[in-house]
Tab-separated table of C-alpha atoms and ligand atoms in Angstrom:
chain	number	residue	atom	x	y	z
A	1	MET	CA	26.470	-12.462	-12.851
A	2	THR	CA	24.474	-9.569	-12.397
A	3	ARG	CA	22.828	-9.250	-8.584
A	4	ILE	CA	20.005	-7.969	-8.708
A	5	ASP	CA	18.642	-6.692	-4.866
A	6	LEU	CA	14.317	-5.993	-6.204
A	7	HIS	CA	12.927	-5.407	-1.895
A	8	THR	CA	14.776	-2.983	0.588
A	9	HIS	CA	14.422	-0.397	2.611
A	10	THR	CA	15.776	3.081	4.320
A	11	THR	CA	15.122	5.141	7.179
A	12	ALA	CA	12.680	6.741	4.476
A	13	SER	CA	10.526	3.893	5.943
A	14	ASP	CA	11.510	0.962	8.663
A	15	GLY	CA	14.887	0.448	8.094
A	16	THR	CA	18.272	2.254	9.279
A	17	ASP	CA	20.291	2.499	6.329
A	18	SER	CA	19.750	6.764	4.746
A	19	PRO	CA	18.964	5.982	1.026
A	20	ALA	CA	23.025	6.687	-0.229
A	21	GLN	CA	23.786	4.322	2.916
A	22	LEU	CA	21.616	1.812	1.315
A	23	ILE	CA	23.595	2.272	-2.008
A	24	GLU	CA	26.890	2.948	-0.657
A	25	ASN	CA	26.378	-0.950	1.436
A	26	ALA	CA	24.613	-2.420	-1.778
A	27	ALA	CA	27.645	-1.608	-4.060
A	28	ALA	CA	29.892	-3.152	-1.357
A	29	ALA	CA	27.767	-5.894	-2.015
A	30	GLY	CA	28.441	-6.790	-5.639
A	31	ILE	CA	24.308	-5.456	-5.888
A	32	ASP	CA	24.236	-4.841	-9.961
A	33	VAL	CA	20.659	-3.467	-9.629
A	34	LEU	CA	18.959	-2.469	-6.720
A	35	ALA	CA	15.053	-1.307	-6.098
A	36	LEU	CA	14.682	0.686	-3.277
A	37	THR	CA	10.905	-0.505	-1.943
A	38	ASP	CA	10.333	1.990	0.743
A	39	HIS	CA	6.723	1.661	2.837
A	40	ASP	CA	4.247	3.848	1.577
A	41	THR	CA	6.509	6.765	0.328
A	42	THR	CA	8.786	7.027	-2.904
A	43	SER	CA	10.982	10.102	-0.781
A	44	GLY	CA	13.945	8.390	-1.146
A	45	TRP	CA	15.008	7.779	-4.328
A	46	ASP	CA	16.595	11.205	-5.012
A	47	GLU	CA	18.993	10.691	-2.888
A	48	ALA	CA	19.147	6.877	-3.637
A	49	ALA	CA	19.721	8.105	-6.904
A	50	ALA	CA	22.144	10.654	-6.454
A	51	ALA	CA	24.688	8.495	-4.798
A	52	LEU	CA	25.368	6.005	-7.124
A	53	PRO	CA	28.165	4.723	-8.052
A	54	ALA	CA	28.848	4.279	-11.883
A	55	GLY	CA	26.915	1.404	-13.613
A	56	MET	CA	24.853	0.464	-11.017
A	57	VAL	CA	21.110	0.120	-11.783
A	58	LEU	CA	18.287	2.158	-8.953
A	59	ILE	CA	14.741	0.627	-9.533
A	60	ARG	CA	12.615	2.959	-7.814
A	61	GLY	CA	9.679	1.245	-6.181
A	62	MET	CA	7.767	1.213	-2.990
A	63	GLU	CA	5.705	-1.534	-1.054
A	64	MET	CA	2.244	-0.043	-0.255
A	65	SER	CA	0.340	-1.077	2.760
A	66	CYS	CA	-2.710	-2.784	2.096
A	67	VAL	CA	-6.144	-5.387	2.804
A	68	GLY	CA	-6.756	-8.551	1.135
A	69	ARG	CA	-8.668	-10.959	1.503
A	70	GLY	CA	-6.878	-13.644	4.190
A	71	GLU	CA	-7.480	-17.937	4.247
A	72	ASP	CA	-9.947	-17.552	6.839
A	73	GLY	CA	-12.558	-14.971	4.650
A	74	TYR	CA	-11.426	-12.000	6.799
A	75	PRO	CA	-9.305	-9.131	6.062
A	76	VAL	CA	-5.396	-9.708	6.489
A	77	SER	CA	-2.637	-7.105	5.732
A	78	VAL	CA	-0.798	-8.086	2.730
A	79	HIS	CA	2.257	-5.810	1.500
A	80	LEU	CA	1.980	-4.698	-2.701
A	81	LEU	CA	5.465	-3.942	-4.113
A	82	ALA	CA	5.223	-1.548	-6.754
A	83	TYR	CA	8.101	-0.581	-9.436
A	84	LEU	CA	8.409	2.295	-11.416
A	85	PHE	CA	5.339	3.852	-11.590
A	86	ASP	CA	4.762	7.720	-11.986
A	87	PRO	CA	5.504	9.246	-8.125
A	88	ASN	CA	2.923	11.826	-9.798
A	89	HIS	CA	0.173	10.211	-10.219
A	90	SER	CA	-3.015	12.032	-8.191
A	91	SER	CA	-4.678	8.850	-6.629
A	92	LEU	CA	-1.872	6.664	-6.127
A	93	ALA	CA	0.024	9.977	-4.219
A	94	ALA	CA	-2.949	11.160	-2.349
A	95	GLU	CA	-3.262	6.882	-1.051
A	96	ARG	CA	0.494	6.938	0.059
A	97	LYS	CA	0.086	10.386	1.859
A	98	ARG	CA	-3.264	8.361	3.440
A	99	LEU	CA	-1.437	5.660	4.758
A	100	ARG	CA	1.232	7.761	5.935
A	101	GLU	CA	-1.264	9.615	7.785
A	102	ALA	CA	-2.364	6.439	9.052
A	103	ARG	CA	1.377	4.814	10.331
A	104	ARG	CA	1.559	8.122	12.298
A	105	ALA	CA	-1.710	8.363	14.363
A	106	ARG	CA	-1.693	4.233	14.681
A	107	ILE	CA	2.082	4.584	16.009
A	108	ALA	CA	1.310	7.137	18.481
A	109	THR	CA	-1.556	5.349	19.983
A	110	MET	CA	0.303	2.506	20.037
A	111	ALA	CA	2.969	4.466	22.179
A	112	GLU	CA	0.612	6.274	24.158
A	113	ARG	CA	-0.967	2.551	25.634
A	114	MET	CA	2.585	1.600	26.000
A	115	GLN	CA	3.275	5.141	27.700
A	116	ALA	CA	-0.114	4.721	30.160
A	117	ASP	CA	1.264	1.357	30.928
A	118	GLY	CA	4.269	2.480	31.669
A	119	LEU	CA	6.636	1.239	29.772
A	120	PRO	CA	9.727	3.609	28.899
A	121	ILE	CA	8.889	5.049	25.222
A	122	ASP	CA	8.452	8.739	24.290
A	123	ALA	CA	5.975	9.202	21.777
A	124	GLU	CA	6.396	12.884	20.816
A	125	ARG	CA	10.773	11.690	20.116
A	126	ILE	CA	9.200	8.621	18.070
A	127	LEU	CA	7.378	10.199	16.187
A	128	ALA	CA	9.668	13.315	15.308
A	129	GLU	CA	13.054	11.224	14.777
A	130	ALA	CA	11.399	8.829	12.392
A	131	GLY	CA	11.337	9.582	8.368
A	132	PRO	CA	7.917	9.713	6.288
A	133	ALA	CA	6.423	6.437	7.626
A	134	VAL	CA	7.281	5.131	10.852
A	135	GLY	CA	6.006	1.474	11.395
A	136	ARG	CA	6.192	-0.818	14.436
A	137	PRO	CA	9.571	-1.235	13.846
A	138	HIS	CA	10.596	2.104	15.416
A	139	LEU	CA	8.465	0.736	18.546
A	140	ALA	CA	10.573	-1.958	18.543
A	141	ARG	CA	13.950	-0.369	18.492
A	142	ALA	CA	12.798	2.291	21.372
A	143	LEU	CA	11.963	-0.905	23.391
A	144	THR	CA	15.270	-2.269	22.455
A	145	GLU	CA	17.140	0.551	23.005
A	146	ALA	CA	15.334	0.971	26.857
A	147	GLY	CA	15.844	-2.369	27.266
A	148	VAL	CA	12.455	-3.059	27.713
A	149	VAL	CA	13.799	-6.408	25.291
A	150	SER	CA	16.801	-8.064	23.972
A	151	SER	CA	15.868	-7.253	20.104
A	152	VAL	CA	13.869	-5.930	17.438
A	153	GLN	CA	12.500	-9.218	17.230
A	154	GLU	CA	11.758	-10.228	20.530
A	155	SER	CA	9.440	-7.116	20.454
A	156	PHE	CA	7.477	-8.558	17.924
A	157	GLN	CA	6.628	-11.357	19.638
A	158	HIS	CA	5.071	-10.560	22.114
A	159	LEU	CA	4.134	-6.651	22.319
A	160	LEU	CA	3.705	-5.551	18.618
A	161	SER	CA	2.215	-8.460	17.992
A	162	PRO	CA	-1.233	-8.437	16.748
A	163	ARG	CA	-2.594	-10.612	19.359
A	164	GLY	CA	-0.028	-8.546	21.477
A	165	PRO	CA	-1.154	-6.179	24.384
A	166	TYR	CA	-0.775	-2.825	22.152
A	167	TYR	CA	-1.603	-3.329	18.618
A	168	VAL	CA	-3.845	-0.794	16.921
A	169	PRO	CA	-4.877	-2.369	13.379
A	170	MET	CA	-4.686	0.111	11.003
A	171	ARG	CA	-7.021	0.450	7.991
A	172	ASN	CA	-4.853	-0.633	4.507
A	173	THR	CA	-5.564	0.031	1.262
A	174	ASP	CA	-7.870	-2.360	-0.328
A	175	LEU	CA	-5.538	-5.124	-2.718
A	176	GLY	CA	-7.111	-4.979	-5.560
A	177	SER	CA	-7.832	-0.741	-5.927
A	178	ALA	CA	-3.975	-0.841	-5.216
A	179	VAL	CA	-2.880	-3.790	-8.144
A	180	ALA	CA	-5.604	-1.185	-10.681
A	181	MET	CA	-3.767	2.216	-9.048
A	182	VAL	CA	-0.771	0.911	-9.582
A	183	ARG	CA	-1.199	0.158	-13.304
A	184	GLU	CA	-2.726	3.731	-13.870
A	185	ALA	CA	0.216	5.415	-12.749
A	186	GLY	CA	2.651	3.501	-15.101
A	187	GLY	CA	3.598	1.127	-12.220
A	188	VAL	CA	4.263	-2.967	-11.961
A	189	PRO	CA	2.272	-4.693	-8.850
A	190	VAL	CA	4.251	-7.758	-7.914
A	191	LEU	CA	2.920	-9.371	-4.505
A	192	ALA	CA	5.326	-9.017	-1.667
A	193	HIS	CA	6.040	-12.272	1.047
A	194	ALA	CA	2.728	-13.697	0.214
A	195	ARG	CA	3.920	-16.243	2.211
A	196	ALA	CA	5.434	-14.912	5.892
A	197	SER	CA	3.432	-17.193	8.011
A	198	ALA	CA	5.455	-15.720	10.956
A	199	ARG	CA	3.488	-12.630	10.539
A	200	GLY	CA	0.282	-13.922	11.140
A	201	ARG	CA	-2.595	-14.765	8.494
A	202	LEU	CA	-2.123	-15.216	5.374
A	203	VAL	CA	-3.772	-13.577	2.309
A	204	ASP	CA	-5.836	-16.724	0.547
A	205	LEU	CA	-4.605	-18.236	-2.505
A	206	GLU	CA	-7.574	-17.560	-3.951
A	207	HIS	CA	-7.574	-14.342	-3.861
A	208	ILE	CA	-3.862	-14.143	-5.832
A	209	GLU	CA	-5.464	-15.518	-8.211
A	210	ASN	CA	-7.772	-13.749	-9.464
A	211	LEU	CA	-5.639	-11.289	-9.535
A	212	ALA	CA	-3.162	-12.507	-11.738
A	213	GLU	CA	-6.275	-14.285	-13.957
A	214	SER	CA	-7.127	-10.964	-14.658
A	215	GLY	CA	-4.179	-9.394	-15.972
A	216	ALA	CA	-3.552	-7.032	-13.218
A	217	LEU	CA	-1.406	-8.463	-10.661
A	218	ALA	CA	1.832	-8.472	-12.970
A	219	GLY	CA	4.019	-10.939	-10.405
A	220	LEU	CA	5.105	-12.641	-7.078
A	221	GLU	CA	8.123	-12.594	-5.011
A	222	ILE	CA	8.863	-16.079	-4.242
A	223	ASP	CA	12.421	-15.989	-2.915
A	224	HIS	CA	12.029	-14.381	0.255
A	225	PRO	CA	13.038	-15.088	3.539
A	226	ASP	CA	10.141	-15.583	4.891
A	227	HIS	CA	9.252	-18.170	2.610
A	228	SER	CA	9.954	-21.566	3.519
A	229	ALA	CA	10.991	-24.459	0.236
A	230	PRO	CA	7.359	-25.309	0.232
A	231	ASP	CA	5.540	-22.208	0.388
A	232	ARG	CA	8.083	-20.992	-2.512
A	233	GLU	CA	7.343	-24.186	-4.818
A	234	LEU	CA	3.494	-23.531	-4.385
A	235	LEU	CA	3.842	-19.974	-5.602
A	236	LEU	CA	6.240	-21.266	-8.367
A	237	LYS	CA	2.916	-23.142	-9.381
A	238	ILE	CA	0.809	-20.292	-9.739
A	239	ALA	CA	3.468	-17.339	-11.206
A	240	HIS	CA	3.577	-20.844	-13.864
A	241	ARG	CA	-0.355	-20.916	-14.249
A	242	TYR	CA	-0.792	-16.835	-14.706
A	243	SER	CA	2.263	-16.207	-16.681
A	244	LEU	CA	3.807	-13.970	-13.856
A	245	ILE	CA	6.915	-12.010	-13.135
A	246	MET	CA	8.883	-14.184	-10.769
A	247	THR	CA	11.298	-11.949	-7.897
A	248	GLY	CA	13.111	-13.055	-5.044
A	249	SER	CA	14.905	-10.378	-2.738
A	250	SER	CA	16.026	-9.481	0.831
A	251	ASP	CA	13.247	-7.255	2.133
A	252	TYR	CA	17.010	-5.354	3.972
A	253	HIS	CA	15.669	-3.917	6.356
A	254	GLY	CA	19.640	-2.924	7.614
A	255	ALA	CA	20.092	-3.081	11.639
A	256	ASN	CA	16.439	-3.938	11.582
A	257	LYS	CA	16.612	-6.943	10.273
A	258	HIS	CA	19.749	-10.438	10.500
A	259	ILE	CA	19.125	-10.814	6.800
A	260	ARG	CA	22.057	-9.194	4.199
A	261	LEU	CA	21.748	-7.271	1.079
A	262	GLY	CA	21.314	-9.343	-2.096
A	263	ALA	CA	20.963	-13.103	0.412
A	264	PHE	CA	17.802	-13.851	-2.056
A	265	THR	CA	17.946	-12.474	-6.004
A	266	THR	CA	15.996	-12.027	-8.875
A	267	ALA	CA	16.494	-13.345	-12.279
A	268	PRO	CA	18.184	-11.416	-15.033
A	269	ALA	CA	14.914	-12.361	-17.370
A	270	GLN	CA	12.877	-11.265	-14.797
A	271	LEU	CA	14.021	-7.990	-13.815
A	272	ASP	CA	13.343	-7.119	-17.527
A	273	ALA	CA	10.219	-8.234	-17.762
A	274	ILE	CA	9.873	-5.072	-14.943
A	275	VAL	CA	11.406	-2.896	-17.225
A	276	ALA	CA	10.168	-3.325	-20.109
A	277	ALA	CA	5.932	-3.539	-18.160
A	278	GLY	CA	6.604	-0.181	-16.075
A	279	THR	CA	6.371	3.206	-18.078
A	280	GLY	CA	5.614	5.869	-15.159
A	281	VAL	CA	9.782	6.964	-14.579
A	282	GLU	CA	12.807	5.405	-15.846
A	283	VAL	CA	15.476	3.092	-14.889
A	284	VAL	CA	18.423	4.884	-12.929
A	285	VAL	CA	21.940	3.931	-14.278
A	286	GLY	CA	24.496	5.393	-12.398
A	287	GLU	CA	27.131	8.290	-14.575
B	301	AMP	P1	4.006	-2.000	10.868
B	301	AMP	O1	4.316	-1.832	9.194
B	301	AMP	O2	4.360	-1.150	11.766
B	301	AMP	O3	3.012	-3.405	10.531
B	301	AMP	O4	5.311	-3.337	11.075
B	301	AMP	C1	5.512	-3.828	10.069
B	301	AMP	C2	6.848	-3.788	9.308
B	301	AMP	O5	7.301	-4.433	11.225
B	301	AMP	C3	7.797	-4.909	8.712
B	301	AMP	O6	7.716	-4.442	7.443
B	301	AMP	C4	8.526	-5.532	8.986
B	301	AMP	O7	10.105	-4.650	9.039
B	301	AMP	C5	9.186	-5.346	10.931
B	301	AMP	N1	8.578	-6.791	11.066
B	301	AMP	C6	7.616	-7.863	11.182
B	301	AMP	N2	7.842	-8.961	11.980
B	301	AMP	C7	8.905	-8.622	12.102
B	301	AMP	C8	9.553	-9.842	12.793
B	301	AMP	N3	9.175	-10.548	13.516
B	301	AMP	N4	10.996	-8.874	13.030
B	301	AMP	C9	11.674	-7.607	12.767
B	301	AMP	N5	11.070	-7.157	12.010
B	301	AMP	C10	9.677	-7.177	11.698
B	302	FE	FE1	9.216	-2.917	6.933
B	303	FE	FE1	6.740	-6.162	3.615
B	304	ZN	ZN1	9.356	-4.515	3.103
């Protein structure tokens, strides 16, 4: 059986494995095909590709920070997985850069507000030690290491929550524009964990259907640790209605989350559809 995990993070964004460690851990977990999908960056691609053992396949991707229409009609943060796009496509590369800069400014402001409140947080050190795409998990680790909270998860319940005291929003990419840009770059846009309700408000299903109907959106991530069984059913129905690609993945973040590599997987036929649609870069096969 081919084990395919299409959503993972490294120290290039908010995971704790380096790209080489991720590949090593994926091989040890019996993964045959792995997608690297760090937030808003491709900087882990080369190291991951170089670390591939013979026969293992790497799908180069990212997870883009977007904003869609929420169920309540107001803007809501949504994540878009993008596979096999050309990293040199200029508008997409420029937008990734803008997002990474917005991340740094936002985390710096959150850290400074915490410092001003007397929390033992070193904003400069966090930014210096983080990779290209810093995020709230970096603050969560610092809070955990300082003993302010007992776990990364706990810090998200209050201190880092959108309803919490230190939250600073950031300007994400419009979801429709992101989907179009990924396509222009030869990539395959797949909406990530659209029903992950524990994280907050949800994107309107009608917004998803509009993007699917126009043929722009290629797929939906259905099997994901943050999706309940009814939510998977709901997404499955939409996927069938619009002939979308259906994926399953762990969304592995190393020690920042408890989920293991390969905890959820994608069927080979769905991977084939992604590979057939992606024209920006090749799949990498370890030699
Ligand atoms: P940010 O990109 O700064 O908005 O932070 C969002 C990231 O935080 C997500 O990509 C997850 O990796 C992580 N995250 C969100 N909610 C939780 C949670 N409850 N526990 C652990 N990590 C979380
Ligand atoms: Fe993350
Ligand atoms: Fe995500
Ligand atoms: Zn993710």
